[in-house]
Amino acid sequence: MRRTLISILLVGCVGIALLGALPPAYAQNNETNTPFPTNTPRQRATPSPTYTPPPTVTPAPTTISTLIPGGFGGADATWTPLPPTESNVVEGHFLFRRPFSDDLITYWARNYAYGSTSNGNLRVHHGLDFPNPSGTPVLAAADGVVYWAGEDVTTLFGPQPDFYGRLIVIEHPFQYVGGIKIYTLYGHLRDVNVTVGETVTAGQVIGYVGSAGIAAGAHLHFEVRTGEPENYYATRNPELWLAPYPNTGVVAARVMDVNGTPLQGVMVEVKSPGVYQQAWTYTGFNVNGDLGFNENVTVPDVPAGYHTLTITGADTILRYRRIVYVEAGKVTLVTINIQP
């Protein structure tokens, strides 16, 4: 699979962002698109085995003084790594494959991940963007039944008509907490290759990458929605649903102030020799944490092993530092209380 770093441009709620650049004005789709099938009455997926997410797990918070001997200046050599335990390494959902074949770009724009705003320059993001060229085949993330295939002009899936331009929504044979149904959404397509009510299988070509709707470049916008497929605010973080790369896992954290109030826009860094990843908390922007994990930030595709997790304030003073363990194919949960 190709994991070459690509700078990409994102505009509006969905699009591709070029690091360090100001976003241009919204661009409307000017492609010539082949006709898509007229939507027929929707067919619902047949009942299927219930998928039960892991129970809510809240690891006990720890203080800076216990994490960093001697205060903020404690030497790395004095730290004792926390071994994996049942309280902080858990099974993930990981029900979905990535929506492209392995020889294409199967990662997403990390500078405009779920719930982020690209440093306040863009609309809060409700999904993930995969920057493959126009015409690239899009694959179904799992087995399911097509709930929608076509334009979002008269039926809204976003905050305004023609937001996704041309999209596909698939209802999957899984159930979330309380029997809630699970859907995936594929937006800004050039063409659709399926019809409403059609049964699809994981890895099947369902459409082709485009730039329909509000987008300033060809890419796939991918979402996971639960319960209400037409509700723009019913999304969950796809980083907790897409299977991580081999020998990697996901860090999911709940970042709060000392009173337990979730914080937004806080940068979390995960570092180790040869590894550096960062993400921002997404509390308060009408995006949702997982019902089991209750997180407000995730760091995906972290190599298995020990890493240092840090949070530094705007004043450059270290607010939090901890060594975390990541297990391949699982989620490491961390609860963090800091003084903003």
Coordinates of N, CA and C in Angstrom, one line a residue, residues 15-201:
G15 N -13.1 18.5 1.9 CA -12.1 18.9 0.9 C -10.8 18.6 1.4
I16 N -9.8 19.0 0.6 CA -8.4 18.6 0.9 C -7.6 19.9 1.3
A17 N -6.9 19.9 2.4 CA -6.3 21.1 2.9 C -4.8 21.0 2.7
L18 N -4.2 22.1 2.2 CA -2.8 22.2 2.0 C -2.1 22.9 3.2
L19 N -1.2 22.1 3.9 CA -0.6 22.6 5.1 C 0.0 24.0 4.9
G20 N -0.3 24.9 5.8 CA 0.3 26.2 5.7 C -0.4 27.2 4.8
A21 N -1.3 26.7 4.0 CA -2.0 27.6 3.0 C -3.4 28.0 3.4
L22 N -3.8 29.2 3.1 CA -5.1 29.6 3.4 C -6.1 29.0 2.4
P23 N -7.3 28.6 2.8 CA -8.2 27.9 1.9 C -8.8 28.8 0.9
P24 N -8.9 28.4 -0.4 CA -9.5 29.2 -1.4 C -11.0 29.2 -1.2
A25 N -11.7 30.0 -2.0 CA -13.1 30.1 -1.9 C -13.7 28.7 -2.4
Y26 N -14.9 28.5 -2.0 CA -15.6 27.2 -2.4 C -15.6 27.1 -3.9
A27 N -15.4 25.9 -4.4 CA -15.4 25.6 -5.8 C -16.5 24.6 -6.1
Q28 N -17.4 24.9 -7.1 CA -18.4 24.0 -7.4 C -17.9 23.0 -8.5
N29 N -18.5 21.9 -8.5 CA -18.1 20.8 -9.5 C -18.4 21.2 -10.9
N30 N -17.4 21.1 -11.8 CA -17.6 21.4 -13.2 C -17.4 20.2 -14.1
E31 N -17.3 19.0 -13.4 CA -17.1 17.8 -14.2 C -18.3 17.4 -15.0
T32 N -18.1 16.7 -16.1 CA -19.2 16.1 -16.8 C -19.4 14.7 -16.2
N33 N -20.6 14.5 -15.7 CA -20.9 13.2 -15.0 C -21.9 12.4 -15.8
T34 N -21.7 11.1 -15.8 CA -22.7 10.2 -16.4 C -23.9 10.2 -15.6
P35 N -25.1 10.0 -16.2 CA -26.3 10.0 -15.4 C -26.3 8.9 -14.4
F36 N -27.0 9.1 -13.3 CA -27.0 8.1 -12.2 C -28.5 7.6 -12.1
P37 N -28.7 6.4 -11.5 CA -30.1 5.9 -11.5 C -31.0 6.8 -10.6
T38 N -32.2 6.8 -11.0 CA -33.2 7.5 -10.2 C -33.5 6.7 -9.0
N39 N -33.5 7.4 -7.8 CA -33.7 6.7 -6.6 C -35.1 6.0 -6.5
T40 N -35.2 4.8 -6.2 CA -36.4 4.1 -6.0 C -36.7 3.9 -4.5
P41 N -37.9 3.5 -4.1 CA -38.1 3.4 -2.6 C -37.0 2.6 -2.0
R42 N -36.6 3.1 -0.8 CA -35.5 2.5 -0.2 C -35.8 1.1 0.5
Q43 N -34.8 0.2 0.4 CA -35.0 -1.1 1.0 C -34.1 -1.1 2.2
R44 N -34.5 -1.7 3.2 CA -33.8 -1.8 4.4 C -33.0 -3.1 4.5
A45 N -31.9 -3.1 5.2 CA -31.1 -4.3 5.4 C -31.9 -5.3 6.2
T46 N -31.8 -6.6 5.9 CA -32.4 -7.6 6.7 C -31.8 -7.7 8.0
P47 N -32.5 -8.2 9.0 CA -32.0 -8.3 10.4 C -30.7 -9.2 10.3
S48 N -29.8 -8.8 11.2 CA -28.5 -9.5 11.2 C -28.0 -9.6 12.6
P49 N -26.9 -10.4 12.8 CA -26.4 -10.5 14.2 C -26.1 -9.2 14.8
T50 N -26.4 -9.0 16.1 CA -26.1 -7.8 16.8 C -24.6 -7.6 17.1
Y51 N -24.1 -6.4 16.8 CA -22.7 -6.1 17.1 C -22.8 -5.3 18.4
T52 N -22.1 -5.7 19.4 CA -22.1 -5.0 20.7 C -20.7 -4.4 20.9
P53 N -20.6 -3.1 20.9 CA -19.4 -2.4 21.2 C -18.8 -2.7 22.6
P54 N -17.6 -2.5 22.8 CA -17.0 -2.7 24.1 C -17.7 -1.8 25.1
P55 N -17.8 -2.2 26.4 CA -18.4 -1.4 27.4 C -17.6 -0.1 27.6
T56 N -18.3 0.9 28.2 CA -17.6 2.2 28.5 C -16.4 1.9 29.5
V57 N -15.2 2.4 29.1 CA -14.1 2.2 30.0 C -13.5 3.6 30.3
T58 N -13.4 3.9 31.5 CA -12.8 5.2 31.9 C -11.6 4.9 32.8
P59 N -10.4 4.9 32.3 CA -9.2 4.7 33.1 C -9.1 5.8 34.1
A60 N -8.6 5.4 35.3 CA -8.4 6.4 36.4 C -7.4 7.5 35.9
P61 N -7.8 8.8 36.1 CA -6.8 9.8 35.7 C -5.7 9.9 36.6
T62 N -4.5 10.3 36.1 CA -3.4 10.5 37.0 C -2.9 11.9 36.9
T63 N -2.1 12.4 37.8 CA -1.7 13.7 37.9 C -0.3 13.9 37.3
I64 N 0.0 15.1 36.9 CA 1.4 15.4 36.3 C 2.5 15.0 37.3
S65 N 2.3 15.2 38.6 CA 3.3 14.9 39.5 C 3.7 13.4 39.6
T66 N 2.7 12.5 39.3 CA 2.9 11.1 39.3 C 3.5 10.6 38.0
L67 N 3.2 11.4 37.0 CA 3.7 11.0 35.6 C 5.1 11.4 35.4
I68 N 5.5 12.6 35.9 CA 6.8 13.1 35.6 C 7.5 13.4 36.9
P69 N 8.4 12.5 37.3 CA 9.1 12.7 38.6 C 9.9 14.0 38.5
G70 N 9.8 14.8 39.6 CA 10.5 16.0 39.6 C 9.8 17.2 38.9
G71 N 8.6 17.0 38.5 CA 7.8 18.0 37.8 C 8.1 18.0 36.3
F72 N 7.9 19.2 35.7 CA 7.9 19.2 34.2 C 9.3 18.9 33.7
G73 N 10.3 19.0 34.5 CA 11.7 18.8 34.0 C 12.2 17.4 34.2
G74 N 11.3 16.4 34.6 CA 11.8 15.1 34.9 C 12.4 14.4 33.7
A75 N 13.5 13.7 33.9 CA 14.2 13.1 32.8 C 13.5 11.8 32.3
D76 N 13.6 11.6 31.0 CA 12.9 10.4 30.4 C 13.3 9.2 31.1
A77 N 14.6 9.1 31.5 CA 15.2 7.8 32.0 C 14.5 7.5 33.4
T78 N 13.9 8.4 34.0 CA 13.3 8.1 35.3 C 11.8 7.6 35.2
W79 N 11.3 7.6 34.0 CA 9.9 7.2 33.9 C 9.7 5.7 33.9
T80 N 8.6 5.3 34.4 CA 8.3 3.8 34.4 C 7.2 3.6 33.4
P81 N 7.4 3.0 32.2 CA 6.3 2.8 31.3 C 5.2 2.0 31.9
L82 N 4.0 2.4 31.6 CA 2.8 1.7 32.1 C 2.5 0.5 31.2
P83 N 2.5 -0.7 31.8 CA 2.2 -1.9 31.0 C 0.8 -1.9 30.5
P84 N 0.5 -2.7 29.5 CA -0.9 -2.8 29.0 C -1.7 -3.5 30.1
T85 N -2.9 -3.0 30.3 CA -3.9 -3.6 31.3 C -5.2 -3.6 30.6
E86 N -6.1 -4.3 31.3 CA -7.5 -4.4 30.8 C -8.2 -3.1 30.8
S87 N -7.7 -2.1 31.6 CA -8.3 -0.8 31.7 C -7.9 0.1 30.6
N88 N -6.8 -0.1 29.9 CA -6.4 0.9 28.9 C -6.1 0.3 27.5
V89 N -6.1 -1.0 27.3 CA -6.0 -1.5 26.0 C -7.2 -2.4 25.7
V90 N -8.0 -2.0 24.8 CA -9.3 -2.7 24.6 C -9.5 -3.0 23.1
E91 N -10.5 -3.8 22.8 CA -10.9 -4.1 21.4 C -11.5 -2.9 20.8
G92 N -11.2 -2.7 19.5 CA -11.9 -1.6 18.8 C -13.0 -2.2 18.0
H93 N -13.7 -1.3 17.3 CA -14.8 -1.7 16.4 C -14.2 -2.3 15.1
F94 N -13.5 -1.5 14.4 CA -12.7 -2.0 13.2 C -13.5 -2.9 12.3
L95 N -14.7 -2.5 12.0 CA -15.6 -3.3 11.2 C -15.4 -3.1 9.7
F96 N -14.7 -2.0 9.3 CA -14.6 -1.6 7.9 C -13.2 -1.7 7.4
R97 N -13.1 -2.1 6.1 CA -11.9 -2.0 5.4 C -11.8 -0.6 4.8
R98 N -10.6 -0.3 4.3 CA -10.4 1.1 3.7 C -11.1 1.1 2.3
P99 N -11.6 2.2 1.9 CA -12.4 2.2 0.7 C -11.7 2.3 -0.6
F100 N -10.4 1.9 -0.6 CA -9.6 1.8 -1.8 C -8.7 0.6 -1.8
S101 N -8.3 0.1 -2.9 CA -7.4 -1.1 -3.0 C -6.1 -0.7 -2.4
D102 N -5.3 -1.7 -2.0 CA -4.1 -1.4 -1.3 C -3.0 -0.8 -2.1
D103 N -3.1 -0.8 -3.5 CA -2.1 -0.1 -4.3 C -2.4 1.4 -4.5
L104 N -3.5 1.9 -3.9 CA -3.8 3.3 -4.0 C -3.6 4.0 -2.6
I105 N -4.0 5.2 -2.5 CA -3.9 5.9 -1.3 C -5.0 5.5 -0.3
T106 N -4.6 4.8 0.8 CA -5.5 4.3 1.7 C -5.5 5.0 3.0
Y107 N -4.8 6.1 3.1 CA -4.8 6.9 4.3 C -5.5 8.2 4.0
W108 N -5.7 9.0 5.1 CA -6.5 10.3 4.9 C -5.7 11.5 5.4
A109 N -6.3 12.6 5.1 CA -5.6 13.9 5.4 C -5.6 14.1 6.9
R110 N -4.5 14.0 7.5 CA -4.4 14.1 9.0 C -4.5 15.5 9.5
N111 N -4.2 16.5 8.6 CA -4.4 17.9 9.0 C -5.8 18.4 9.0
Y112 N -6.7 17.5 8.5 CA -8.2 17.9 8.5 C -8.9 16.6 8.8
A113 N -8.6 16.0 10.0 CA -9.2 14.8 10.4 C -10.6 15.0 11.0
Y114 N -11.2 14.0 11.5 CA -12.6 14.1 12.0 C -12.6 15.1 13.2
G115 N -13.6 16.0 13.1 CA -13.8 17.0 14.1 C -12.9 18.2 14.1
S116 N -11.9 18.2 13.2 CA -10.9 19.3 13.2 C -11.4 20.4 12.3
T117 N -10.7 21.5 12.4 CA -11.0 22.7 11.6 C -9.8 23.2 10.8
S118 N -8.7 22.4 10.7 CA -7.5 22.9 10.0 C -7.0 24.2 10.6
N119 N -6.8 24.2 11.9 CA -6.4 25.4 12.7 C -7.4 26.5 12.6
G120 N -8.7 26.2 12.5 CA -9.7 27.2 12.5 C -10.0 27.8 11.2
N121 N -9.4 27.3 10.1 CA -9.6 27.8 8.8 C -10.8 27.3 8.0
L122 N -11.2 26.1 8.5 CA -12.3 25.4 7.7 C -13.4 25.0 8.6
R123 N -14.5 24.6 8.0 CA -15.7 24.1 8.7 C -15.3 22.8 9.4
V124 N -16.0 22.6 10.5 CA -15.7 21.4 11.3 C -16.0 20.1 10.4
H125 N -15.0 19.2 10.5 CA -15.1 18.1 9.5 C -15.8 16.9 10.2
H126 N -16.8 16.4 9.4 CA -17.6 15.3 9.9 C -17.1 13.9 9.4
G127 N -16.0 13.9 8.7 CA -15.5 12.6 8.2 C -14.0 12.6 7.9
L128 N -13.6 11.8 7.0 CA -12.2 11.7 6.6 C -12.1 11.9 5.1
D129 N -11.0 12.5 4.6 CA -10.8 12.7 3.2 C -9.6 11.9 2.7
F130 N -9.9 11.1 1.6 CA -8.9 10.3 0.9 C -8.5 11.0 -0.4
P131 N -7.3 11.4 -0.6 CA -6.9 12.2 -1.8 C -6.5 11.4 -3.0
N132 N -7.4 10.5 -3.5 CA -7.1 9.8 -4.7 C -7.7 10.6 -5.9
P133 N -7.1 10.4 -7.1 CA -7.5 11.2 -8.3 C -8.9 10.9 -8.8
S134 N -9.4 11.9 -9.5 CA -10.8 11.7 -10.1 C -10.8 10.4 -10.9
G135 N -11.9 9.6 -10.8 CA -12.0 8.4 -11.5 C -11.5 7.2 -10.8
T136 N -10.9 7.3 -9.7 CA -10.4 6.2 -8.9 C -11.5 5.4 -8.4
P137 N -11.5 4.1 -8.5 CA -12.6 3.3 -8.0 C -12.7 3.3 -6.5
V138 N -14.0 3.5 -6.0 CA -14.3 3.5 -4.6 C -14.9 2.2 -4.2
L139 N -14.4 1.6 -3.1 CA -14.8 0.3 -2.7 C -15.8 0.4 -1.5
A140 N -16.7 -0.6 -1.4 CA -17.6 -0.7 -0.2 C -16.7 -1.1 1.0
A141 N -16.9 -0.4 2.1 CA -16.1 -0.7 3.3 C -16.5 -2.0 4.0
A142 N -17.7 -2.5 3.7 CA -18.2 -3.7 4.3 C -19.5 -4.1 3.5
D143 N -19.9 -5.4 3.8 CA -21.2 -5.8 3.2 C -22.3 -4.9 3.6
G144 N -23.3 -4.8 2.8 CA -24.5 -4.0 3.2 C -25.5 -3.9 2.0
V145 N -26.5 -3.0 2.3 CA -27.5 -2.7 1.3 C -27.4 -1.2 1.0
V146 N -27.5 -0.8 -0.3 CA -27.4 0.6 -0.6 C -28.7 1.4 -0.2
Y147 N -28.5 2.3 0.7 CA -29.6 3.2 1.2 C -29.8 4.3 0.3
W148 N -28.8 4.9 -0.3 CA -28.9 6.1 -1.2 C -27.8 6.0 -2.2
A149 N -28.1 6.4 -3.4 CA -27.1 6.5 -4.5 C -27.6 7.6 -5.5
G150 N -26.9 8.7 -5.4 CA -27.3 9.8 -6.3 C -27.0 11.2 -5.7
E151 N -27.7 12.2 -6.1 CA -27.4 13.5 -5.7 C -28.1 13.8 -4.3
D152 N -27.6 14.9 -3.6 CA -28.3 15.3 -2.4 C -28.9 16.7 -2.6
V153 N -29.7 16.8 -3.6 CA -30.3 18.1 -3.9 C -31.7 18.3 -3.2
T154 N -32.5 17.3 -3.3 CA -33.8 17.4 -2.7 C -33.8 16.7 -1.3
T155 N -33.0 15.7 -1.2 CA -32.9 15.0 0.1 C -31.5 15.4 0.7
L156 N -31.5 16.0 1.9 CA -30.3 16.6 2.5 C -29.6 15.6 3.3
F157 N -28.3 15.4 3.0 CA -27.4 14.6 3.9 C -26.4 15.5 4.6
G158 N -26.3 16.8 4.1 CA -25.4 17.8 4.7 C -26.1 19.0 5.2
P159 N -25.4 20.1 5.5 CA -26.1 21.3 6.0 C -26.8 22.1 5.0
Q160 N -26.7 21.7 3.7 CA -27.3 22.5 2.6 C -27.4 21.6 1.4
P161 N -28.3 21.9 0.4 CA -28.4 21.1 -0.8 C -27.1 21.0 -1.6
D162 N -26.9 19.9 -2.2 CA -25.7 19.7 -3.1 C -24.4 19.9 -2.3
F163 N -24.4 19.5 -1.0 CA -23.2 19.6 -0.2 C -22.2 18.5 -0.6
Y164 N -22.7 17.3 -0.7 CA -21.8 16.2 -1.1 C -21.8 16.0 -2.6
G165 N -22.8 16.6 -3.3 CA -22.8 16.6 -4.7 C -23.4 15.3 -5.2
R166 N -22.7 14.2 -5.1 CA -23.1 12.9 -5.6 C -22.6 11.9 -4.5
L167 N -23.4 11.1 -3.9 CA -23.0 10.3 -2.8 C -23.6 8.9 -2.8
I168 N -23.1 8.1 -2.0 CA -23.6 6.7 -1.7 C -23.7 6.5 -0.2
V169 N -24.8 6.0 0.3 CA -24.9 5.6 1.7 C -25.2 4.1 1.7
I170 N -24.5 3.4 2.5 CA -24.7 2.0 2.7 C -25.1 1.6 4.1
E171 N -26.2 0.9 4.2 CA -26.6 0.4 5.5 C -25.9 -1.0 5.7
H172 N -25.3 -1.2 6.9 CA -24.5 -2.4 7.1 C -25.2 -3.3 8.1
P173 N -24.9 -4.6 8.0 CA -25.5 -5.6 8.8 C -24.9 -5.7 10.2
F174 N -24.6 -4.6 10.8 CA -24.1 -4.5 12.2 C -25.1 -3.6 13.0
Q175 N -25.1 -3.8 14.3 CA -25.9 -2.9 15.1 C -25.0 -2.3 16.2
Y176 N -25.2 -1.1 16.5 CA -24.5 -0.3 17.5 C -25.2 -0.5 18.8
V177 N -24.8 0.3 19.8 CA -25.5 0.2 21.2 C -27.0 0.3 21.0
G178 N -27.7 -0.6 21.7 CA -29.1 -0.5 21.7 C -29.8 -0.9 20.4
G179 N -29.1 -1.6 19.5 CA -29.6 -2.0 18.2 C -29.6 -0.9 17.1
I180 N -28.9 0.2 17.4 CA -28.8 1.3 16.4 C -28.1 0.8 15.2
K181 N -28.6 1.2 14.0 CA -28.0 0.8 12.7 C -26.8 1.6 12.4
I182 N -25.9 1.0 11.6 CA -24.6 1.7 11.2 C -24.6 1.8 9.7
Y183 N -24.1 3.0 9.3 CA -24.1 3.4 7.9 C -22.7 4.0 7.5
T184 N -22.3 3.8 6.3 CA -21.1 4.5 5.8 C -21.6 5.4 4.6
L185 N -20.9 6.6 4.5 CA -21.3 7.6 3.5 C -20.0 7.9 2.7
Y186 N -20.2 7.9 1.3 CA -19.1 8.2 0.4 C -19.5 9.4 -0.5
G187 N -18.8 10.5 -0.3 CA -19.3 11.8 -0.9 C -18.3 12.3 -2.0
H188 N -18.9 13.3 -2.7 CA -18.2 14.0 -3.8 C -17.9 13.1 -5.0
L189 N -18.7 12.1 -5.3 CA -18.3 11.1 -6.3 C -18.5 11.7 -7.7
R190 N -17.7 11.2 -8.6 CA -17.9 11.6 -10.0 C -19.1 10.8 -10.6
D191 N -19.1 9.5 -10.3 CA -20.2 8.6 -10.8 C -20.5 7.6 -9.7
V192 N -21.7 7.1 -9.7 CA -22.1 6.0 -8.8 C -22.3 4.7 -9.6
N193 N -22.0 3.6 -9.0 CA -22.0 2.3 -9.8 C -23.0 1.3 -9.2
V194 N -23.9 1.8 -8.3 CA -24.9 1.0 -7.6 C -26.2 1.7 -7.6
T195 N -27.3 1.0 -7.3 CA -28.6 1.5 -7.2 C -29.2 1.3 -5.8
V196 N -30.1 2.1 -5.4 CA -30.8 2.0 -4.1 C -31.4 0.6 -4.0
G197 N -31.2 -0.1 -2.8 CA -31.7 -1.4 -2.6 C -30.8 -2.5 -3.0
E198 N -29.7 -2.2 -3.7 CA -28.8 -3.2 -4.1 C -27.9 -3.7 -3.0
T199 N -27.7 -5.0 -3.0 CA -26.8 -5.6 -2.0 C -25.4 -5.6 -2.5
V200 N -24.5 -5.1 -1.6 CA -23.0 -5.0 -2.0 C -22.2 -5.8 -1.0
T201 N -21.0 -6.1 -1.5 CA -20.1 -6.8 -0.6 C -18.8 -6.0 -0.4

